[in-house]
PDB file of C-alpha atoms in Angstrom:
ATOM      1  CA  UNK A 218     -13.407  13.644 -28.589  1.00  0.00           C
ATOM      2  CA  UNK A 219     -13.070   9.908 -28.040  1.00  0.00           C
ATOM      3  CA  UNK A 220     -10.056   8.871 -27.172  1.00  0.00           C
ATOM      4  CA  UNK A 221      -8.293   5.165 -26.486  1.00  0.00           C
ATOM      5  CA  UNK A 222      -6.206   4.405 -23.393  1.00  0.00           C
ATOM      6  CA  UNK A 223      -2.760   3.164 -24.093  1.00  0.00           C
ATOM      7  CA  UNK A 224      -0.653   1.330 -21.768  1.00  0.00           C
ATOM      8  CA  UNK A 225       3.389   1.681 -22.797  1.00  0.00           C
ATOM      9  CA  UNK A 226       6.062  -1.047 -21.078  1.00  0.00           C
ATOM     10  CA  UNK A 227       9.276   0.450 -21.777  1.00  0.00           C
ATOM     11  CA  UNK A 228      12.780   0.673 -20.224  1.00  0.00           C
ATOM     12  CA  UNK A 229      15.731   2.780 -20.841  1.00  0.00           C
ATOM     13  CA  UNK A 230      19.240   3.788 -19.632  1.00  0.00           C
ATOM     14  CA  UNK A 231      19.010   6.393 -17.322  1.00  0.00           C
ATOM     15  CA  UNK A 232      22.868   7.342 -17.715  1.00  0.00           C
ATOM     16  CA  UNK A 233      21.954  10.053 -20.611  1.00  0.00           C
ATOM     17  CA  UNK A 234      18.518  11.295 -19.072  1.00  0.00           C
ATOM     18  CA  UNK A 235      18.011  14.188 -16.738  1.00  0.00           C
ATOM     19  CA  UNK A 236      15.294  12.031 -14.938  1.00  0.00           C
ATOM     20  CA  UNK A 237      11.638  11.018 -16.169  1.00  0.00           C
ATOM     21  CA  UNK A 238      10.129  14.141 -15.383  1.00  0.00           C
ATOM     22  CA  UNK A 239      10.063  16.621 -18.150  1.00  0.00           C
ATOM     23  CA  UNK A 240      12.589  19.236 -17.731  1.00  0.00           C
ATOM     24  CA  UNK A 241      12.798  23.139 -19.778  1.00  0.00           C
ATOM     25  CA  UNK A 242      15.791  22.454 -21.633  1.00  0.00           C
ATOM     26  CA  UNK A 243      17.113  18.992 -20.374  1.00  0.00           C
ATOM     27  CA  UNK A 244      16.801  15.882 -21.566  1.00  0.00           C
ATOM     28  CA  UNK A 245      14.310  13.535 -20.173  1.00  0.00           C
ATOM     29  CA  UNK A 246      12.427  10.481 -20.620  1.00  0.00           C
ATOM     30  CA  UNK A 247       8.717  11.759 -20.004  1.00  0.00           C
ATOM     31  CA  UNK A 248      10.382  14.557 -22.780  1.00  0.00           C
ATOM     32  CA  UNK A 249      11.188  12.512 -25.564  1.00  0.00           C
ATOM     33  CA  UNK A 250       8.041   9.639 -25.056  1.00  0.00           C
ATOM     34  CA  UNK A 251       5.750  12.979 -25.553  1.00  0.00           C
ATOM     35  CA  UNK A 252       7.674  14.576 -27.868  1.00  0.00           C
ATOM     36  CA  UNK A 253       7.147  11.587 -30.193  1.00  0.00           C
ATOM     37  CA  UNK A 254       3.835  10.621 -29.089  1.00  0.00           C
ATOM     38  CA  UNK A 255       2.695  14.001 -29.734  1.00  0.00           C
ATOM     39  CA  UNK A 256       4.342  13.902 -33.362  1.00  0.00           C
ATOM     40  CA  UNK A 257       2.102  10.713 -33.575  1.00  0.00           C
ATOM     41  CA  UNK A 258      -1.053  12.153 -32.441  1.00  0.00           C
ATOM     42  CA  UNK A 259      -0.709  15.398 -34.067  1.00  0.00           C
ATOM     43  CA  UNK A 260      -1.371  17.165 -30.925  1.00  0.00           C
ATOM     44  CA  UNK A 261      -0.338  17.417 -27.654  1.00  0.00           C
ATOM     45  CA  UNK A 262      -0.054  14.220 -25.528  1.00  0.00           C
ATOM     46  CA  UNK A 263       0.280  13.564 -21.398  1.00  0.00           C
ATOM     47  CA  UNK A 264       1.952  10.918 -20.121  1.00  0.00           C
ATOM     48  CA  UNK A 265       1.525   9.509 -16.664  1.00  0.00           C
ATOM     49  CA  UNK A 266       3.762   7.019 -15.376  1.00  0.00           C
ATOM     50  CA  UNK A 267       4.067   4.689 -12.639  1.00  0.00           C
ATOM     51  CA  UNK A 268       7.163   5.856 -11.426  1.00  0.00           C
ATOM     52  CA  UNK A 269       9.501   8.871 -11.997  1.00  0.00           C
ATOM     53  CA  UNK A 270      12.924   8.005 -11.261  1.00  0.00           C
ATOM     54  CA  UNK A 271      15.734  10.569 -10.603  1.00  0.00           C
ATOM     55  CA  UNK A 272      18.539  11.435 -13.256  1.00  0.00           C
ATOM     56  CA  UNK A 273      20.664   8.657 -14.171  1.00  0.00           C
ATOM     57  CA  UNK A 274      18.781   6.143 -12.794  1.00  0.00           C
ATOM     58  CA  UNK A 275      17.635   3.177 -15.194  1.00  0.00           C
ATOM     59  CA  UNK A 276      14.526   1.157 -15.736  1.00  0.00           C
ATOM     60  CA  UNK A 277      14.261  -2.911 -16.677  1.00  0.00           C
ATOM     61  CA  UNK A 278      10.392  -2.265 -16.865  1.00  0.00           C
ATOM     62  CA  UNK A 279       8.781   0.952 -16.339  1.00  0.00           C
ATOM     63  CA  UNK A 280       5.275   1.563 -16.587  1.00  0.00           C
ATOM     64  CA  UNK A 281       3.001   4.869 -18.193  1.00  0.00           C
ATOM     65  CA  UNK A 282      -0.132   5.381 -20.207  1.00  0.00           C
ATOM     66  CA  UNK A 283      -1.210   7.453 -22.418  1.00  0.00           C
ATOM     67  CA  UNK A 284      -4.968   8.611 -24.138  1.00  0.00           C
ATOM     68  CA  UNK A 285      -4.551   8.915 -27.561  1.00  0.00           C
ATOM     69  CA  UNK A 286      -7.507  10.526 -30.168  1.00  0.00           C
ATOM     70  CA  UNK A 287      -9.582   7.621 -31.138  1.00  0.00           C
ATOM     71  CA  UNK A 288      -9.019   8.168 -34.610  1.00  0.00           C
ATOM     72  CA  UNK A 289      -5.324   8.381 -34.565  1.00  0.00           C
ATOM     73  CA  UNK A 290      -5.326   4.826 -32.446  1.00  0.00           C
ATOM     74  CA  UNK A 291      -7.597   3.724 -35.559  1.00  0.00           C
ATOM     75  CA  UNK A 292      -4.906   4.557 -38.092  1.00  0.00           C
ATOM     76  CA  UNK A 293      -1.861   3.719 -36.597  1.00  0.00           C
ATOM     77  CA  UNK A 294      -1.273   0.111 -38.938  1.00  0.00           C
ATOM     78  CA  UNK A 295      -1.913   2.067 -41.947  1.00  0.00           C
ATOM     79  CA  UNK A 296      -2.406  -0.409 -44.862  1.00  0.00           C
ATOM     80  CA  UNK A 297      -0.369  -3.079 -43.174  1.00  0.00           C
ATOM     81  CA  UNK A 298      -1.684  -5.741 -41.232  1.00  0.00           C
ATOM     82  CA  UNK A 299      -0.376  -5.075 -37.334  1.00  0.00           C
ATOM     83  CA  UNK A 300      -2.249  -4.247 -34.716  1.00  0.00           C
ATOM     84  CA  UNK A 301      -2.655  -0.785 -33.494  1.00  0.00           C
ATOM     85  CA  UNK A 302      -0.334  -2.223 -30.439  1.00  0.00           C
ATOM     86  CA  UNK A 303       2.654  -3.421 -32.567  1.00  0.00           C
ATOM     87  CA  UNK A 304       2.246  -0.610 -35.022  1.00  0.00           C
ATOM     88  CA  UNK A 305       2.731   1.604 -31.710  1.00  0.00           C
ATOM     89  CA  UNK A 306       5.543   0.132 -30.637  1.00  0.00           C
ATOM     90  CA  UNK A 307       7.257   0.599 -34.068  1.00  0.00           C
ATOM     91  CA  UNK A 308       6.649   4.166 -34.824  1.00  0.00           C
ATOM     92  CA  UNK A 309       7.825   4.985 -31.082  1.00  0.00           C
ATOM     93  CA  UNK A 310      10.598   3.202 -31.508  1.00  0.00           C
ATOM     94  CA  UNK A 311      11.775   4.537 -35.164  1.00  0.00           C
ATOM     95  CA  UNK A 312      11.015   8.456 -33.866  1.00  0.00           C
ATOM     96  CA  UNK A 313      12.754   7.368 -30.545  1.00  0.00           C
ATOM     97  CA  UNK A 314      16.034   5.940 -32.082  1.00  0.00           C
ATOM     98  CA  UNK A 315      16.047   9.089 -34.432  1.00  0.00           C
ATOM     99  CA  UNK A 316      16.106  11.681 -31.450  1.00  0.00           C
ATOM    100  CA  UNK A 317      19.110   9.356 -29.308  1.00  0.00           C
ATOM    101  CA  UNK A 318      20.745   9.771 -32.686  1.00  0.00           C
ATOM    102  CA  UNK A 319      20.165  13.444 -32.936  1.00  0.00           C
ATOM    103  CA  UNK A 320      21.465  13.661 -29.356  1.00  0.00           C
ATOM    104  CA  UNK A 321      24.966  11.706 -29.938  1.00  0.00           C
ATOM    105  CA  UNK A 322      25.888  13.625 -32.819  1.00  0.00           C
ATOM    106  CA  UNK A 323      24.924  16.868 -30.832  1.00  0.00           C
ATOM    107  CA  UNK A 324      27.013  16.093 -27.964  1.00  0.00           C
ATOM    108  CA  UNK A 325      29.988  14.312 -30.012  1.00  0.00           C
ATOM    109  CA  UNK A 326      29.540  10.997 -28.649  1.00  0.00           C
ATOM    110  CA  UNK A 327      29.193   7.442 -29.946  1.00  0.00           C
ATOM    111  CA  UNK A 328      26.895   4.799 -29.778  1.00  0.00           C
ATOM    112  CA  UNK A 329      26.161   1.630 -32.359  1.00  0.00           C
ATOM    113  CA  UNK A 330      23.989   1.847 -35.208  1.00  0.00           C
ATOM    114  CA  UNK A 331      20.247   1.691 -34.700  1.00  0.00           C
ATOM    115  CA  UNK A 332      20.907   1.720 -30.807  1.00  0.00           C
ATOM    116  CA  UNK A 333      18.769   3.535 -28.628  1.00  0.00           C
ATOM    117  CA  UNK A 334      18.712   3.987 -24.704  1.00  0.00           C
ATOM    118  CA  UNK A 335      14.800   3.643 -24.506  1.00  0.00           C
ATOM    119  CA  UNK A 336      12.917   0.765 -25.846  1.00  0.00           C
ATOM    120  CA  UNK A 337       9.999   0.253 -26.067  1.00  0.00           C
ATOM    121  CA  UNK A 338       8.538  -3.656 -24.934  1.00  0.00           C
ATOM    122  CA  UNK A 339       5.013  -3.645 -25.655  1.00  0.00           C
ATOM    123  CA  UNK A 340       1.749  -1.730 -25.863  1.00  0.00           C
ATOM    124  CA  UNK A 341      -1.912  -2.879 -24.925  1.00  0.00           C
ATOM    125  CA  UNK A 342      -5.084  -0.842 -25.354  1.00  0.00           C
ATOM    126  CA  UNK A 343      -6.880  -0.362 -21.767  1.00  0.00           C
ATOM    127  CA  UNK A 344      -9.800   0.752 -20.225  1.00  0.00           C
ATOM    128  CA  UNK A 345      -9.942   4.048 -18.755  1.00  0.00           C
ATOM    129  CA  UNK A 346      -9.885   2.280 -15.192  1.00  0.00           C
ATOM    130  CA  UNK A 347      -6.449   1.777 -15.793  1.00  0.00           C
ATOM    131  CA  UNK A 348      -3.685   4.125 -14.121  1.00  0.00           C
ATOM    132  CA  UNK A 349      -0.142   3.492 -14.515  1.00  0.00           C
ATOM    133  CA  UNK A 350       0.538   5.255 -11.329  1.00  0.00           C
ATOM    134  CA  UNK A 351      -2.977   5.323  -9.099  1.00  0.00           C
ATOM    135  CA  UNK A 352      -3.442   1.207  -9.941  1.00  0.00           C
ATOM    136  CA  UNK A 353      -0.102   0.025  -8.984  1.00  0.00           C
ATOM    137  CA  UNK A 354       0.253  -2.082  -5.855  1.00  0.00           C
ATOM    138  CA  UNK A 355       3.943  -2.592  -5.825  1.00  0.00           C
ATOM    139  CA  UNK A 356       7.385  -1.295  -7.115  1.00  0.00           C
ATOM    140  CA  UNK A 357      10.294  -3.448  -7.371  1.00  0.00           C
ATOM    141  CA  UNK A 358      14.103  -1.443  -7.252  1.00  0.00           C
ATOM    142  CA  UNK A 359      17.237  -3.175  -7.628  1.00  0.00           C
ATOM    143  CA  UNK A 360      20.516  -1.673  -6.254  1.00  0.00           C
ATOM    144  CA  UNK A 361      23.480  -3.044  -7.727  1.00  0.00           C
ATOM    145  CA  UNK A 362      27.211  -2.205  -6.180  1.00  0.00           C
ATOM    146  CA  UNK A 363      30.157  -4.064  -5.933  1.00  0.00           C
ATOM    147  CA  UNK A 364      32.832  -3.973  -2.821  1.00  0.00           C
ATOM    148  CA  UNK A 365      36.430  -5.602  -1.881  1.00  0.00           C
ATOM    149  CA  UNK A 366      35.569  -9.176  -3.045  1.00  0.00           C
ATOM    150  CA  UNK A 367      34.802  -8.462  -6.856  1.00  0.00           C
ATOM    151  CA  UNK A 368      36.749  -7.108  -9.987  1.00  0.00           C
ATOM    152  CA  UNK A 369      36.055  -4.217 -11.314  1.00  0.00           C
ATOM    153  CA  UNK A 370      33.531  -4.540 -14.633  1.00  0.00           C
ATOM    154  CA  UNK A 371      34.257  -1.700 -17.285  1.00  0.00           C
ATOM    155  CA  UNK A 372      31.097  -3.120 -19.002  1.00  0.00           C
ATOM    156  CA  UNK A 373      28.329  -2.872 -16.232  1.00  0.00           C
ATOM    157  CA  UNK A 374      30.147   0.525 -14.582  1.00  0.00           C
ATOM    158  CA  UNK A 375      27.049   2.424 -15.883  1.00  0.00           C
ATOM    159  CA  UNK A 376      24.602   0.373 -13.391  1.00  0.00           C
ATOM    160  CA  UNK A 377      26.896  -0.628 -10.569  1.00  0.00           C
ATOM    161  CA  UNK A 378      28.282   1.657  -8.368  1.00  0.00           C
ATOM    162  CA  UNK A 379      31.725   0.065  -6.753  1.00  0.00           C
ATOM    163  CA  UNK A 380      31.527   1.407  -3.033  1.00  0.00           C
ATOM    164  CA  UNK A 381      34.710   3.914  -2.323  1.00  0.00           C
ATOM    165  CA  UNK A 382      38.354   2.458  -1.356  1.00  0.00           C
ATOM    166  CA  UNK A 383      37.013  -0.801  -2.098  1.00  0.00           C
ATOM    167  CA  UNK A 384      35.965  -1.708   1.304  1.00  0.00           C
ATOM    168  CA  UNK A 385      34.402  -4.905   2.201  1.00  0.00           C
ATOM    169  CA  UNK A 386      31.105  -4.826   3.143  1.00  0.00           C
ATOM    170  CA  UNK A 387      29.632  -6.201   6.017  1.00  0.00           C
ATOM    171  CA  UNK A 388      26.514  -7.945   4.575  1.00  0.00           C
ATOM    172  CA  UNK A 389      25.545  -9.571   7.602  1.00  0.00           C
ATOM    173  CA  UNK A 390      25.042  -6.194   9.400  1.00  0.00           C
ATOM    174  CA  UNK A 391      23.121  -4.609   6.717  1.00  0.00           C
ATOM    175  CA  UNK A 392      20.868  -7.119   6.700  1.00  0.00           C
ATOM    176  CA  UNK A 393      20.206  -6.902  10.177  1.00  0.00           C
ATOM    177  CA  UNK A 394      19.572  -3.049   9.629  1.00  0.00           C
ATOM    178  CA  UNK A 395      17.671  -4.060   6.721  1.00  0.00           C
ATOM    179  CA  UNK A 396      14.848  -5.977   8.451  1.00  0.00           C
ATOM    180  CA  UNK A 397      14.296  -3.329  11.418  1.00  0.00           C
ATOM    181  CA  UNK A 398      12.419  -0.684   8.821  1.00  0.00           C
ATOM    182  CA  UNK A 399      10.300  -3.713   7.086  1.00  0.00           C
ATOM    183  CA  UNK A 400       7.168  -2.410   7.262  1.00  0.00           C
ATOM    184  CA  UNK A 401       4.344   0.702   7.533  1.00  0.00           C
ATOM    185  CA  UNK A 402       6.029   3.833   8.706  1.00  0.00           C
ATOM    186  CA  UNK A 403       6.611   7.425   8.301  1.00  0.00           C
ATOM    187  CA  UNK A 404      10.281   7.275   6.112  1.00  0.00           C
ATOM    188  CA  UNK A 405      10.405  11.326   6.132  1.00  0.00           C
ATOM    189  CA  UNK A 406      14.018  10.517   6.923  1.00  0.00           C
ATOM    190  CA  UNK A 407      14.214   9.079   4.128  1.00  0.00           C
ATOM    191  CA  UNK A 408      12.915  10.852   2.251  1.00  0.00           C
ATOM    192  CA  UNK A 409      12.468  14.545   0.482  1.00  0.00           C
ATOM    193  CA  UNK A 410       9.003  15.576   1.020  1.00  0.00           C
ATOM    194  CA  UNK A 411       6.788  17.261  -1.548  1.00  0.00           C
ATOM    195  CA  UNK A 412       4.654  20.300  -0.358  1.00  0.00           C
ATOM    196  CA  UNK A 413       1.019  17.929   0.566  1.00  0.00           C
ATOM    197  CA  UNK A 414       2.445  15.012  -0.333  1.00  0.00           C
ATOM    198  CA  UNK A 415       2.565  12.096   2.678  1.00  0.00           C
ATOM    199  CA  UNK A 416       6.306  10.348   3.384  1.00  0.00           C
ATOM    200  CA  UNK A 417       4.195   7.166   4.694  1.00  0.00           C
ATOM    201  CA  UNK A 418       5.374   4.056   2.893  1.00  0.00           C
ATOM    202  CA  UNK A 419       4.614   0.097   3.446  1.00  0.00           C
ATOM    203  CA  UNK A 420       8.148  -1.351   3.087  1.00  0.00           C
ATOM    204  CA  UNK A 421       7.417  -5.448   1.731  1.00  0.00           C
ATOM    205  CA  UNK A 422      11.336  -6.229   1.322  1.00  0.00           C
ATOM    206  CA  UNK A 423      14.513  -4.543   1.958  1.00  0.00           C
ATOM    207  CA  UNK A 424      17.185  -7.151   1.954  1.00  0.00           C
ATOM    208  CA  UNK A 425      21.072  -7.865   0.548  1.00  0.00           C
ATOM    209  CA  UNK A 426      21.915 -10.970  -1.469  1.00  0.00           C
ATOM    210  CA  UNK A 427      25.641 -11.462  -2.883  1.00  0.00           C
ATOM    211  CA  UNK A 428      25.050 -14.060  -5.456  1.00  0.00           C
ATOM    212  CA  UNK A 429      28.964 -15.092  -5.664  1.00  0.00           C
ATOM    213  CA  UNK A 430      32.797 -13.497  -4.966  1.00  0.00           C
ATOM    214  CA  UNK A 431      32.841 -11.806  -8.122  1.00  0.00           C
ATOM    215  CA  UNK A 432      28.931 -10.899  -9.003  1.00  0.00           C
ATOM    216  CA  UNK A 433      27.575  -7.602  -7.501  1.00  0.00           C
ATOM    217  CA  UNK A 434      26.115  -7.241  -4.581  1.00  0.00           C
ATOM    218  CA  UNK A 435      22.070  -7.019  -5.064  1.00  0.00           C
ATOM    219  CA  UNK A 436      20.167  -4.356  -2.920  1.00  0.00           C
ATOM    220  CA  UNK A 437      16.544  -5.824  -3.509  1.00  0.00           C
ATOM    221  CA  UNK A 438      13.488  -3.318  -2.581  1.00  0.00           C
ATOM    222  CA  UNK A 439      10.066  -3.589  -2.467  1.00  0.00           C
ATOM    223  CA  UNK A 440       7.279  -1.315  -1.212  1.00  0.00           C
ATOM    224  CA  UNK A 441       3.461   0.183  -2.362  1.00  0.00           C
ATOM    225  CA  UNK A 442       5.234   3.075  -3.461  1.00  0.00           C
ATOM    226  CA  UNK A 443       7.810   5.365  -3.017  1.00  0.00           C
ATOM    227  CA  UNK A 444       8.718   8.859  -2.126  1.00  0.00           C
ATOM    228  CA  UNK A 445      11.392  11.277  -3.621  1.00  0.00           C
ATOM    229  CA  UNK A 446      14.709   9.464  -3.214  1.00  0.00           C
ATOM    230  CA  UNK A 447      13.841   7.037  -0.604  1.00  0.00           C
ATOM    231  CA  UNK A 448      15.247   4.302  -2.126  1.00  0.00           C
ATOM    232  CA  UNK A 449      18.409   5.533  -2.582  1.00  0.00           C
ATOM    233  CA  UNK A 450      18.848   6.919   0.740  1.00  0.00           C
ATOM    234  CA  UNK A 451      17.908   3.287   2.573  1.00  0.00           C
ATOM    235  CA  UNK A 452      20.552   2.013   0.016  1.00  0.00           C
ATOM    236  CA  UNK A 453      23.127   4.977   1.417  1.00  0.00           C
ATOM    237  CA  UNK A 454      22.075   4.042   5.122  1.00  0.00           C
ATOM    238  CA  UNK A 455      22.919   0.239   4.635  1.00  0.00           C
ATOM    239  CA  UNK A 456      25.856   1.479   2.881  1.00  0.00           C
ATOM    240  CA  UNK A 457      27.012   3.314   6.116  1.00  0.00           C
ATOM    241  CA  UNK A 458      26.004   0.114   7.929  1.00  0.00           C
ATOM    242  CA  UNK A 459      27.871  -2.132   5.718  1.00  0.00           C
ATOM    243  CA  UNK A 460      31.407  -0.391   6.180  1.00  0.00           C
ATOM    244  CA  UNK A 461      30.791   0.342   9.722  1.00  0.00           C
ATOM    245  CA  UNK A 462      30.260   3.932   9.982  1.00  0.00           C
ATOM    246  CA  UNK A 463      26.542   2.983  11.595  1.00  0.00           C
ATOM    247  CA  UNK A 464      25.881   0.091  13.645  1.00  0.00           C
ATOM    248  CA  UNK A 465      22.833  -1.821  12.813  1.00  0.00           C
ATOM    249  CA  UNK A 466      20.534  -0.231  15.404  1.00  0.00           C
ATOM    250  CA  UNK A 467      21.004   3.129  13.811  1.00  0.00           C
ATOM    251  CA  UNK A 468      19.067   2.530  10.797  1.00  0.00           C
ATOM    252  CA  UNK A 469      15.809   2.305  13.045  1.00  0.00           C
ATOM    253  CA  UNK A 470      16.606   4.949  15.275  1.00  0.00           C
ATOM    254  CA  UNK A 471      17.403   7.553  11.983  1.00  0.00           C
ATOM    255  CA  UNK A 472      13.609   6.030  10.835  1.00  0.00           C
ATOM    256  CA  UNK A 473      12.018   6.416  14.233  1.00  0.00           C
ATOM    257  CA  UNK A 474      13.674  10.568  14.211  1.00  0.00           C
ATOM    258  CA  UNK A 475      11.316  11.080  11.392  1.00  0.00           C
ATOM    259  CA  UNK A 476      13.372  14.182  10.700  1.00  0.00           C
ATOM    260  CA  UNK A 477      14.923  15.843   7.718  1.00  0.00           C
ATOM    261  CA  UNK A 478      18.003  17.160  10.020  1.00  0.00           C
ATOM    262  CA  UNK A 479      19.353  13.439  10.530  1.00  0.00           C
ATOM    263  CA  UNK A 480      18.519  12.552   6.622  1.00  0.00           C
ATOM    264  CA  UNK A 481      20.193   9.558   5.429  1.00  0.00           C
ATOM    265  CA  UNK A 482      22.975   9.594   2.866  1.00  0.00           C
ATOM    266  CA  UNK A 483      22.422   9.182  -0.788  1.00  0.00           C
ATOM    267  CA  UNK A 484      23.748   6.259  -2.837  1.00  0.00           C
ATOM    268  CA  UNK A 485      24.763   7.278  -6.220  1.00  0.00           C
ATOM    269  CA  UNK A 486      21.759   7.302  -8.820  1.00  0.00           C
ATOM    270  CA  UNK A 487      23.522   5.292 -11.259  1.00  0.00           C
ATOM    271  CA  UNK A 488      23.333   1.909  -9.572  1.00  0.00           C
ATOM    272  CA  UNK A 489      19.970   2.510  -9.260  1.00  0.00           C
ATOM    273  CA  UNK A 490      17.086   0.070 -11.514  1.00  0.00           C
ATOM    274  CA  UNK A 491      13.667   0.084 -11.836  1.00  0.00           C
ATOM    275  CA  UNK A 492      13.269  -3.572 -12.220  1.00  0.00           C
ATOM    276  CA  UNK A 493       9.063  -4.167 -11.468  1.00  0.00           C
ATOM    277  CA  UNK A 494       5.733  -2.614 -11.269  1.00  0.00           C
ATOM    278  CA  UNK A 495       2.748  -4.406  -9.589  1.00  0.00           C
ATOM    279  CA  UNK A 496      -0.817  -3.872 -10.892  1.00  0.00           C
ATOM    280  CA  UNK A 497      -3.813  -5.950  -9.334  1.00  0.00           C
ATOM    281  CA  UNK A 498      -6.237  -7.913 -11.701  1.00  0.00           C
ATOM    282  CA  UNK A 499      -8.362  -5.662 -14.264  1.00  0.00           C
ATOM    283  CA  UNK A 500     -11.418  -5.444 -12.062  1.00  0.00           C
ATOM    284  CA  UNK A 501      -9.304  -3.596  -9.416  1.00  0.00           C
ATOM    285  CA  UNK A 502      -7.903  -0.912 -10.804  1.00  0.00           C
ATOM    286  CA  UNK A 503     -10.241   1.712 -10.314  1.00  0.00           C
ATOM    287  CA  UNK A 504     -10.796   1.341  -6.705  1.00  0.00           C
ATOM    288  CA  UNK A 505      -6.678   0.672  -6.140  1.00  0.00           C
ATOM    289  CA  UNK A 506      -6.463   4.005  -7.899  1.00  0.00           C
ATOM    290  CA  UNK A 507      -9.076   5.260  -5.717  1.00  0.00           C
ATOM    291  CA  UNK A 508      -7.517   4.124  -2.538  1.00  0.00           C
ATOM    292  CA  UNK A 509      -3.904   5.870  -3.767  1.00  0.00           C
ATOM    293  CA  UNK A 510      -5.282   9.039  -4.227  1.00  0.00           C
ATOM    294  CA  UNK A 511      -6.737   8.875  -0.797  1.00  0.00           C
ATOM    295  CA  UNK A 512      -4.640  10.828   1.939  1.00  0.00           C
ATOM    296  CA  UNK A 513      -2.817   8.628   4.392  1.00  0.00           C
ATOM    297  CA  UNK A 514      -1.439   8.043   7.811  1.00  0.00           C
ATOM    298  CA  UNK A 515      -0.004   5.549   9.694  1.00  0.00           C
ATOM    299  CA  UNK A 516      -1.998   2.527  10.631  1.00  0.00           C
ATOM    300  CA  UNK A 517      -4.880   3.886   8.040  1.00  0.00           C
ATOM    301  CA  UNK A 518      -4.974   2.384   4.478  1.00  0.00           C
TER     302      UNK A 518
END
């Protein structure tokens, strides 16, 4: 059966959403994109994505694709005059907003009319070189938090976490701790392993900006890729830095223990964002993927 390649751009509010992964009985985003996809297709649909964040984290941009029959791709504008792309984007959207809907009234909670907490941004057709997940070069997180010098913000409390007994955080030393794990390394204590899966990581940025007395505090965070949690837990570890539990030094030595026994601390998934993925140029993509897929150690690929 010929099929078409879609690439989906989407973001959503993780508060709701038991994760990305699909889930028996638990609401997910992976679980509603396929359960309308599939309602689109007629059949069943996978979905792979560029990165699966943990429950209640949120997503700016988040990446997946999907292969769709050609025939359905063909048909999605109907008698109208949009593209298969925009037409996409609209029937997701309608069958998305539908389900949140479903789900408020189920649970007895409120949200505005026509509001949804996944959106859809765009849709592009794509060869089959293209893998939202094997082709990415980069992913961009955003920690957002807020200590002793700022309000509180009941309207951003779903994305910022405001660090306990409003402590003032010593930026200064986290950003010294910060810049001492830049880098390729094994981040297994960072990290909780999957069964054949490496915990070897390029780190590109780790650093703390405070944009003003009353803004929150930005956690920015950049690597090829990421293993289960590991952003959170270098956010937890600057944390401890930051109210000086840890002095600066420790962050290294916890990296250089490479051990699950002297794990670092998770910060709370809700100030968590997805803000970025990085894809090379077109050409690339099937040898980046290639390269992914590829088992690694330290100082190799």
């Amino acid at each position: 059966m010929d099929t078409v390649r879609a690439r989906l751009d989407l973001a959503y509010d993780g508060t709701f959403f038991h994760g990305w992964a699909a889930q028996p009985g638990l609401r997910t985003v992976e679980g509603e994109l396929v359960r309308a996809l599939s309602l689109i297709a007629r059949q069943e649909v996978a979905v792979t994505v560029a990165g699966r964040t943990d429950a209640g984290v949120h997503a700016d941009h988040q990446v997946a694709h999907v292969d769709l029959p050609a025939q359905v791709w063909d048909s999605l504008p109907g008698r109208s005059s949009r593209t298969p792309e925009d037409a996409l984007v609209d029937r997701l959207a309608s069958l998305l907003t539908r389900a949140h809907g479903d789900f408020m009234k189920a649970h007895g909670l409120m949200s505005p009319r026509g509001y949804c907490d996944v959106a859809l941004l765009s849709s592009h057709r794509v060869p089959e070189t293209f893998d939202a997940r094997f082709s990415a070069v980069g992913r961009h997180y955003v920690y957002r938090l807020l200590d002793q010098r700022a309000g509180s913000d009941p309207f951003s409390g779903r994305r910022i976490w405001t660090v306990p007994a409003r402590q003032t955080l010593n930026l200064e030393a986290m950003a010294e701790a910060a810049s001492s794990v830049i880098g390729e390394h094994d981040f297994l204590s960072f990290c909780k392993p999957r069964e054949g899966a490496t915990t070897i990581r390029t780190l590109r940025q780790l650093d703390v900006v405070a944009a003003g007395e009353t803004s929150p505090i930005l956690v920015r965070v950049h690597a090829d890729a990421f293993c289960h949690s590991m952003v959170r837990s270098l956010v937890g570890a600057l944390i401890d830095v930051g109210t000086g539990r840890r002095s600066p030094a420790w962050m290294r030595h916890l990296l250089d223990a490479r051990s699950r026994e002297a794990a670092a601390p998770l910060a709370p998934a809700h100030g968590l964002t997805l803000a970025h993925v990085d894809y090379p140029p077109a050409d690339q993509w099937a040898r980046r993927a290639q390269q992914t897929r590829a088992v690694r150690s330290l100082g190799c690929c």
